[in-house]
Structures are given as structure tokens and as C-alpha cells.
mmCIF file of C-alpha atoms in Angstrom:
data_model
loop_
_atom_site.group_PDB
_atom_site.id
_atom_site.type_symbol
_atom_site.label_atom_id
_atom_site.label_comp_id
_atom_site.label_asym_id
_atom_site.label_seq_id
_atom_site.Cartn_x
_atom_site.Cartn_y
_atom_site.Cartn_z
ATOM 1 C CA UNK A 1 12.270 -9.407 -19.594
ATOM 2 C CA UNK A 2 12.078 -7.602 -16.274
ATOM 3 C CA UNK A 3 13.684 -9.600 -13.479
ATOM 4 C CA UNK A 4 13.180 -8.849 -9.803
ATOM 5 C CA UNK A 5 16.211 -10.288 -8.045
ATOM 6 C CA UNK A 6 16.296 -10.795 -4.259
ATOM 7 C CA UNK A 7 19.592 -10.007 -2.555
ATOM 8 C CA UNK A 8 20.839 -11.182 0.865
ATOM 9 C CA UNK A 9 19.439 -9.446 3.942
ATOM 10 C CA UNK A 10 22.619 -10.301 5.821
ATOM 11 C CA UNK A 11 24.689 -13.366 5.053
ATOM 12 C CA UNK A 12 26.047 -13.198 1.495
ATOM 13 C CA UNK A 13 25.770 -16.995 1.256
ATOM 14 C CA UNK A 14 22.011 -16.498 0.903
ATOM 15 C CA UNK A 15 22.534 -15.238 -2.668
ATOM 16 C CA UNK A 16 21.298 -17.853 -5.137
ATOM 17 C CA UNK A 17 23.270 -19.121 -8.129
ATOM 18 C CA UNK A 18 20.410 -18.116 -10.403
ATOM 19 C CA UNK A 19 20.381 -14.577 -9.024
ATOM 20 C CA UNK A 20 24.100 -14.227 -9.773
ATOM 21 C CA UNK A 21 23.605 -15.526 -13.317
ATOM 22 C CA UNK A 22 20.675 -13.216 -14.032
ATOM 23 C CA UNK A 23 22.631 -10.169 -12.817
ATOM 24 C CA UNK A 24 25.647 -11.145 -14.923
ATOM 25 C CA UNK A 25 23.489 -11.622 -18.023
ATOM 26 C CA UNK A 26 21.249 -8.569 -17.598
ATOM 27 C CA UNK A 27 21.703 -5.647 -19.970
ATOM 28 C CA UNK A 28 20.783 -3.158 -17.241
ATOM 29 C CA UNK A 29 20.870 -3.443 -13.447
ATOM 30 C CA UNK A 30 18.684 -1.093 -11.420
ATOM 31 C CA UNK A 31 19.497 -0.715 -7.720
ATOM 32 C CA UNK A 32 17.774 1.025 -4.846
ATOM 33 C CA UNK A 33 21.122 2.481 -3.712
ATOM 34 C CA UNK A 34 24.162 2.019 -5.946
ATOM 35 C CA UNK A 35 26.488 2.573 -2.987
ATOM 36 C CA UNK A 36 24.980 -0.474 -1.314
ATOM 37 C CA UNK A 37 24.826 -2.607 -4.443
ATOM 38 C CA UNK A 38 28.409 -1.926 -5.603
ATOM 39 C CA UNK A 39 30.117 -4.095 -2.930
ATOM 40 C CA UNK A 40 27.568 -6.879 -3.500
ATOM 41 C CA UNK A 41 28.120 -6.917 -7.256
ATOM 42 C CA UNK A 42 31.884 -6.827 -6.789
ATOM 43 C CA UNK A 43 31.756 -9.726 -4.305
ATOM 44 C CA UNK A 44 30.058 -11.956 -6.888
ATOM 45 C CA UNK A 45 32.206 -10.814 -9.807
ATOM 46 C CA UNK A 46 29.384 -8.942 -11.544
ATOM 47 C CA UNK A 47 31.231 -6.285 -13.506
ATOM 48 C CA UNK A 48 28.350 -4.035 -14.434
ATOM 49 C CA UNK A 49 27.394 -0.526 -13.447
ATOM 50 C CA UNK A 50 24.127 -0.277 -11.527
ATOM 51 C CA UNK A 51 21.757 2.625 -12.057
ATOM 52 C CA UNK A 52 19.736 4.153 -9.221
ATOM 53 C CA UNK A 53 16.048 3.292 -9.068
ATOM 54 C CA UNK A 54 14.459 4.317 -5.783
ATOM 55 C CA UNK A 55 11.310 5.876 -4.331
ATOM 56 C CA UNK A 56 12.498 9.400 -5.145
ATOM 57 C CA UNK A 57 13.090 8.868 -8.870
ATOM 58 C CA UNK A 58 11.039 5.815 -9.876
ATOM 59 C CA UNK A 59 8.088 7.847 -11.185
ATOM 60 C CA UNK A 60 10.404 9.819 -13.468
ATOM 61 C CA UNK A 61 12.527 6.833 -14.495
ATOM 62 C CA UNK A 62 9.826 4.252 -15.166
ATOM 63 C CA UNK A 63 9.045 5.379 -18.738
ATOM 64 C CA UNK A 64 12.698 5.179 -19.736
ATOM 65 C CA UNK A 65 13.044 1.708 -18.213
ATOM 66 C CA UNK A 66 9.938 0.554 -20.084
ATOM 67 C CA UNK A 67 11.490 1.891 -23.294
ATOM 68 C CA UNK A 68 14.633 -0.170 -22.675
ATOM 69 C CA UNK A 69 12.491 -3.253 -22.110
ATOM 70 C CA UNK A 70 10.472 -2.649 -25.283
ATOM 71 C CA UNK A 71 13.754 -2.432 -27.204
ATOM 72 C CA UNK A 72 14.483 -5.992 -26.120
ATOM 73 C CA UNK A 73 16.873 -5.372 -23.270
ATOM 74 C CA UNK A 74 16.777 -7.446 -20.098
ATOM 75 C CA UNK A 75 16.493 -5.385 -16.934
ATOM 76 C CA UNK A 76 17.226 -6.680 -13.417
ATOM 77 C CA UNK A 77 15.979 -4.777 -10.367
ATOM 78 C CA UNK A 78 17.524 -5.216 -6.919
ATOM 79 C CA UNK A 79 16.838 -3.466 -3.629
ATOM 80 C CA UNK A 80 19.301 -2.818 -0.813
ATOM 81 C CA UNK A 81 18.362 -6.147 0.757
ATOM 82 C CA UNK A 82 15.637 -8.735 0.295
ATOM 83 C CA UNK A 83 13.029 -8.965 -2.441
ATOM 84 C CA UNK A 84 12.228 -5.838 -4.494
ATOM 85 C CA UNK A 85 8.732 -4.362 -4.035
ATOM 86 C CA UNK A 86 8.375 -5.763 -0.487
ATOM 87 C CA UNK A 87 8.537 -2.502 1.501
ATOM 88 C CA UNK A 88 10.951 -1.370 -1.228
ATOM 89 C CA UNK A 89 10.669 0.147 -4.722
ATOM 90 C CA UNK A 90 9.475 -2.139 -7.492
ATOM 91 C CA UNK A 91 5.681 -2.222 -7.606
ATOM 92 C CA UNK A 92 5.361 0.759 -9.960
ATOM 93 C CA UNK A 93 7.825 -0.690 -12.468
ATOM 94 C CA UNK A 94 6.205 -4.146 -12.364
ATOM 95 C CA UNK A 95 2.752 -2.659 -12.918
ATOM 96 C CA UNK A 96 3.870 -0.594 -15.896
ATOM 97 C CA UNK A 97 5.771 -3.514 -17.409
ATOM 98 C CA UNK A 98 2.669 -5.710 -17.210
ATOM 99 C CA UNK A 99 0.547 -2.949 -18.778
ATOM 100 C CA UNK A 100 3.072 -2.775 -21.625
ATOM 101 C CA UNK A 101 2.945 -6.506 -22.257
ATOM 102 C CA UNK A 102 6.485 -7.090 -20.981
ATOM 103 C CA UNK A 103 7.315 -10.382 -19.298
ATOM 104 C CA UNK A 104 8.096 -10.155 -15.568
ATOM 105 C CA UNK A 105 9.851 -12.744 -13.425
ATOM 106 C CA UNK A 106 10.520 -12.540 -9.698
ATOM 107 C CA UNK A 107 13.211 -14.910 -8.478
ATOM 108 C CA UNK A 108 12.586 -16.660 -5.151
ATOM 109 C CA UNK A 109 15.027 -15.641 -2.475
ATOM 110 C CA UNK A 110 15.778 -13.671 0.643
ATOM 111 C CA UNK A 111 13.108 -11.741 2.497
ATOM 112 C CA UNK A 112 12.955 -10.852 6.177
ATOM 113 C CA UNK A 113 9.372 -11.633 7.145
ATOM 114 C CA UNK A 114 9.257 -15.330 6.196
ATOM 115 C CA UNK A 115 12.070 -16.549 8.501
ATOM 116 C CA UNK A 116 10.795 -14.246 11.259
ATOM 117 C CA UNK A 117 7.291 -15.717 10.970
ATOM 118 C CA UNK A 118 8.444 -19.330 10.850
ATOM 119 C CA UNK A 119 10.764 -18.861 13.846
ATOM 120 C CA UNK A 120 8.155 -16.958 15.877
ATOM 121 C CA UNK A 121 6.274 -20.021 17.078
ATOM 122 C CA UNK A 122 3.033 -18.237 16.189
ATOM 123 C CA UNK A 123 0.488 -19.729 13.771
ATOM 124 C CA UNK A 124 1.799 -19.324 10.223
ATOM 125 C CA UNK A 125 -0.857 -21.150 8.207
ATOM 126 C CA UNK A 126 -2.676 -17.819 7.792
ATOM 127 C CA UNK A 127 -1.018 -14.419 8.164
ATOM 128 C CA UNK A 128 -1.117 -10.845 6.904
ATOM 129 C CA UNK A 129 1.905 -8.729 6.060
ATOM 130 C CA UNK A 130 1.520 -5.074 7.088
ATOM 131 C CA UNK A 131 5.101 -3.891 6.543
ATOM 132 C CA UNK A 132 5.874 -0.458 7.995
ATOM 133 C CA UNK A 133 2.934 1.319 9.589
ATOM 134 C CA UNK A 134 2.316 4.947 8.572
ATOM 135 C CA UNK A 135 4.544 7.187 10.686
ATOM 136 C CA UNK A 136 1.847 9.779 11.383
ATOM 137 C CA UNK A 137 -1.279 10.154 9.254
ATOM 138 C CA UNK A 138 -3.420 7.047 9.231
ATOM 139 C CA UNK A 139 -1.370 5.171 11.830
ATOM 140 C CA UNK A 140 -4.060 4.898 14.504
ATOM 141 C CA UNK A 141 -6.729 4.150 11.918
ATOM 142 C CA UNK A 142 -4.662 1.239 10.597
ATOM 143 C CA UNK A 143 -4.029 -0.120 14.096
ATOM 144 C CA UNK A 144 -7.692 0.066 15.091
ATOM 145 C CA UNK A 145 -8.648 -1.734 11.877
ATOM 146 C CA UNK A 146 -6.329 -4.584 12.874
ATOM 147 C CA UNK A 147 -7.620 -4.911 16.443
ATOM 148 C CA UNK A 148 -9.896 -7.827 15.502
ATOM 149 C CA UNK A 149 -7.553 -9.479 12.973
ATOM 150 C CA UNK A 150 -7.509 -13.257 13.544
ATOM 151 C CA UNK A 151 -4.437 -14.004 11.435
ATOM 152 C CA UNK A 152 -0.859 -13.589 12.611
ATOM 153 C CA UNK A 153 0.232 -10.044 11.739
ATOM 154 C CA UNK A 154 3.711 -9.110 10.527
ATOM 155 C CA UNK A 155 5.204 -5.633 10.806
ATOM 156 C CA UNK A 156 8.556 -4.043 9.992
ATOM 157 C CA UNK A 157 9.957 -1.443 12.383
ATOM 158 C CA UNK A 158 13.108 0.634 12.788
ATOM 159 C CA UNK A 159 15.123 0.711 16.039
ATOM 160 C CA UNK A 160 14.289 4.292 16.993
ATOM 161 C CA UNK A 161 10.522 3.654 16.817
ATOM 162 C CA UNK A 162 10.403 0.121 18.205
ATOM 163 C CA UNK A 163 9.510 0.858 21.834
ATOM 164 C CA UNK A 164 6.871 3.396 20.876
ATOM 165 C CA UNK A 165 5.336 0.909 18.453
ATOM 166 C CA UNK A 166 5.348 -1.901 21.016
ATOM 167 C CA UNK A 167 3.516 0.328 23.483
ATOM 168 C CA UNK A 168 0.939 1.186 20.839
ATOM 169 C CA UNK A 169 0.527 -2.518 20.074
ATOM 170 C CA UNK A 170 0.033 -3.226 23.791
ATOM 171 C CA UNK A 171 -2.646 -0.514 23.931
ATOM 172 C CA UNK A 172 -4.505 -1.836 20.861
ATOM 173 C CA UNK A 173 -3.973 -5.611 21.100
ATOM 174 C CA UNK A 174 -3.563 -5.892 24.874
ATOM 175 C CA UNK A 175 -0.364 -6.215 26.950
ATOM 176 C CA UNK A 176 -0.771 -9.993 27.254
ATOM 177 C CA UNK A 177 -1.007 -10.659 23.499
ATOM 178 C CA UNK A 178 1.779 -13.087 22.416
ATOM 179 C CA UNK A 179 4.281 -11.719 19.922
ATOM 180 C CA UNK A 180 7.759 -12.334 18.555
ATOM 181 C CA UNK A 181 10.479 -9.893 17.525
ATOM 182 C CA UNK A 182 13.362 -10.811 15.229
ATOM 183 C CA UNK A 183 16.312 -8.639 14.290
ATOM 184 C CA UNK A 184 19.548 -8.938 12.319
ATOM 185 C CA UNK A 185 18.172 -11.980 10.477
ATOM 186 C CA UNK A 186 20.958 -14.119 8.933
ATOM 187 C CA UNK A 187 23.607 -11.831 10.454
ATOM 188 C CA UNK A 188 26.116 -12.507 13.243
ATOM 189 C CA UNK A 189 23.905 -11.104 16.005
ATOM 190 C CA UNK A 190 20.622 -12.594 14.825
ATOM 191 C CA UNK A 191 18.098 -12.681 17.656
ATOM 192 C CA UNK A 192 14.469 -13.626 18.188
ATOM 193 C CA UNK A 193 12.687 -12.639 21.400
ATOM 194 C CA UNK A 194 9.268 -14.098 22.184
ATOM 195 C CA UNK A 195 6.718 -13.175 24.838
ATOM 196 C CA UNK A 196 3.778 -10.929 25.626
ATOM 197 C CA UNK A 197 3.929 -7.252 24.747
ATOM 198 C CA UNK A 198 4.460 -6.452 28.425
ATOM 199 C CA UNK A 199 7.459 -8.788 28.491
ATOM 200 C CA UNK A 200 8.858 -7.548 25.190
ATOM 201 C CA UNK A 201 8.643 -3.897 26.231
ATOM 202 C CA UNK A 202 10.472 -4.726 29.466
ATOM 203 C CA UNK A 203 13.156 -6.610 27.523
ATOM 204 C CA UNK A 204 13.877 -3.931 24.949
ATOM 205 C CA UNK A 205 13.899 -1.135 27.518
ATOM 206 C CA UNK A 206 17.155 -2.621 28.831
ATOM 207 C CA UNK A 207 18.748 -3.876 25.603
ATOM 208 C CA UNK A 208 20.481 -2.122 22.724
ATOM 209 C CA UNK A 209 18.131 -1.437 19.837
ATOM 210 C CA UNK A 210 20.118 -2.160 16.688
ATOM 211 C CA UNK A 211 19.170 -3.460 13.265
ATOM 212 C CA UNK A 212 15.891 -3.735 11.433
ATOM 213 C CA UNK A 213 13.084 -5.429 13.373
ATOM 214 C CA UNK A 214 10.322 -7.811 12.286
ATOM 215 C CA UNK A 215 7.408 -7.957 14.716
ATOM 216 C CA UNK A 216 5.002 -10.908 14.524
ATOM 217 C CA UNK A 217 1.762 -10.577 16.496
ATOM 218 C CA UNK A 218 -0.638 -13.408 17.258
ATOM 219 C CA UNK A 219 -4.101 -12.780 15.882
ATOM 220 C CA UNK A 220 -7.211 -12.210 17.943
ATOM 221 C CA UNK A 221 -8.607 -15.552 19.120
#
């Protein structure tokens, strides 16, 4: 069995009892960054070595992982935070496991965009998750394609690109389009700021940009 195990995006109390059990029982634990996973595993008394499985080695490692699974071993994949394969490594391994007839289970658990969407106050009955936009090639094409999107849109963004991205959103969607920005979800300094793009740009020009950001944008009416 291949298990995809969500890990806390901030507060360690968000770890589920089932996730702890699966990691303790797994024959092999794969982690996006073993330096990040080591303190987490230690905190929950999971005395197993984690092996690196990230975007730089997953293409080379996938065949070996599939071999372990075919031999009957249970493999658990975790990312640095949140649910594997959501803007993190995991898709390639899941696809190859399915092709090989191996059972795959994804545990429900922590992810950043769901609490950000629910807390945004924007319509959440229909939405589209865009994750991180391309940094350069294809960025403007993607934005223009979303200009007429009627569903609430969800993006991930890093602190050093946030203001630039907000200005691009204002240019494409209009400065008066309602949006919501959440950061440090489930952490001590969790914050959600709501307003138009004009208001959000003004706010973040005078505030410290720290943490990972989730931007929710109201769809075109």
C-alpha cells in the first residue's frame, strides 16, 4: 500500500491519530526534506529513518519505490507540510503506483487552501485551485486565461513575490475585485486580510511579509 500522509502546516496538534499510526506502521517513510521531517517524527515518537523524495530526485527514485511496493512493503509519503501532491511532490509516484496495480490511500488532513477559502468570506461552493503561478514562462498566459473565471480562485504565493503578484492580479482582475489573503495558517501569527486588491496592496506595502500566503480571489460576476 502507498499512503499519502498529510502533516501539520503549523500547529502540531493538527496531526491526526491515524496519520501517526500509519507512519509508525509503515515499512518505509519518504519525506520531501528529511531535515524537516526528523523533528516531526521525533515529536510523535516515530522511530524510523525517513528517505528523501522530492522534486529533484523523484523521477530517479520512483522505480525503486514501486519495486518496494511490489515486494509487499507499505510506503508512506509525507511532504514538508500539508497534503503530499498539492503543490508538492507526490503525483508522479501516485500515478506510477496506480499503473502498477498498487493500492493507494490518501489520508484526510491538513492543507492550507481549504481553511483559507472557508475563512475568506468569498463563495466556496465552486472554486478552482491554481497553486503557484509560473514564475516566468506562461505566467501572463495563465492569468489572462483566468480573467473571465466565475469561480473563486485560490493561489499560493511566497512573501518576496506577493506584492508583485497582487499588482498583476489588480491589472488582470481589476483593482476593485474582492479578495482575501491568509498567512501563517494554524500558527501563532495566523492572519487573514480581506478587501479589494487596491486595499490589499496598500496594506501589505506597510506590513512585514512573512510566511506562506494563500490568496483567494472572487470570480468574475
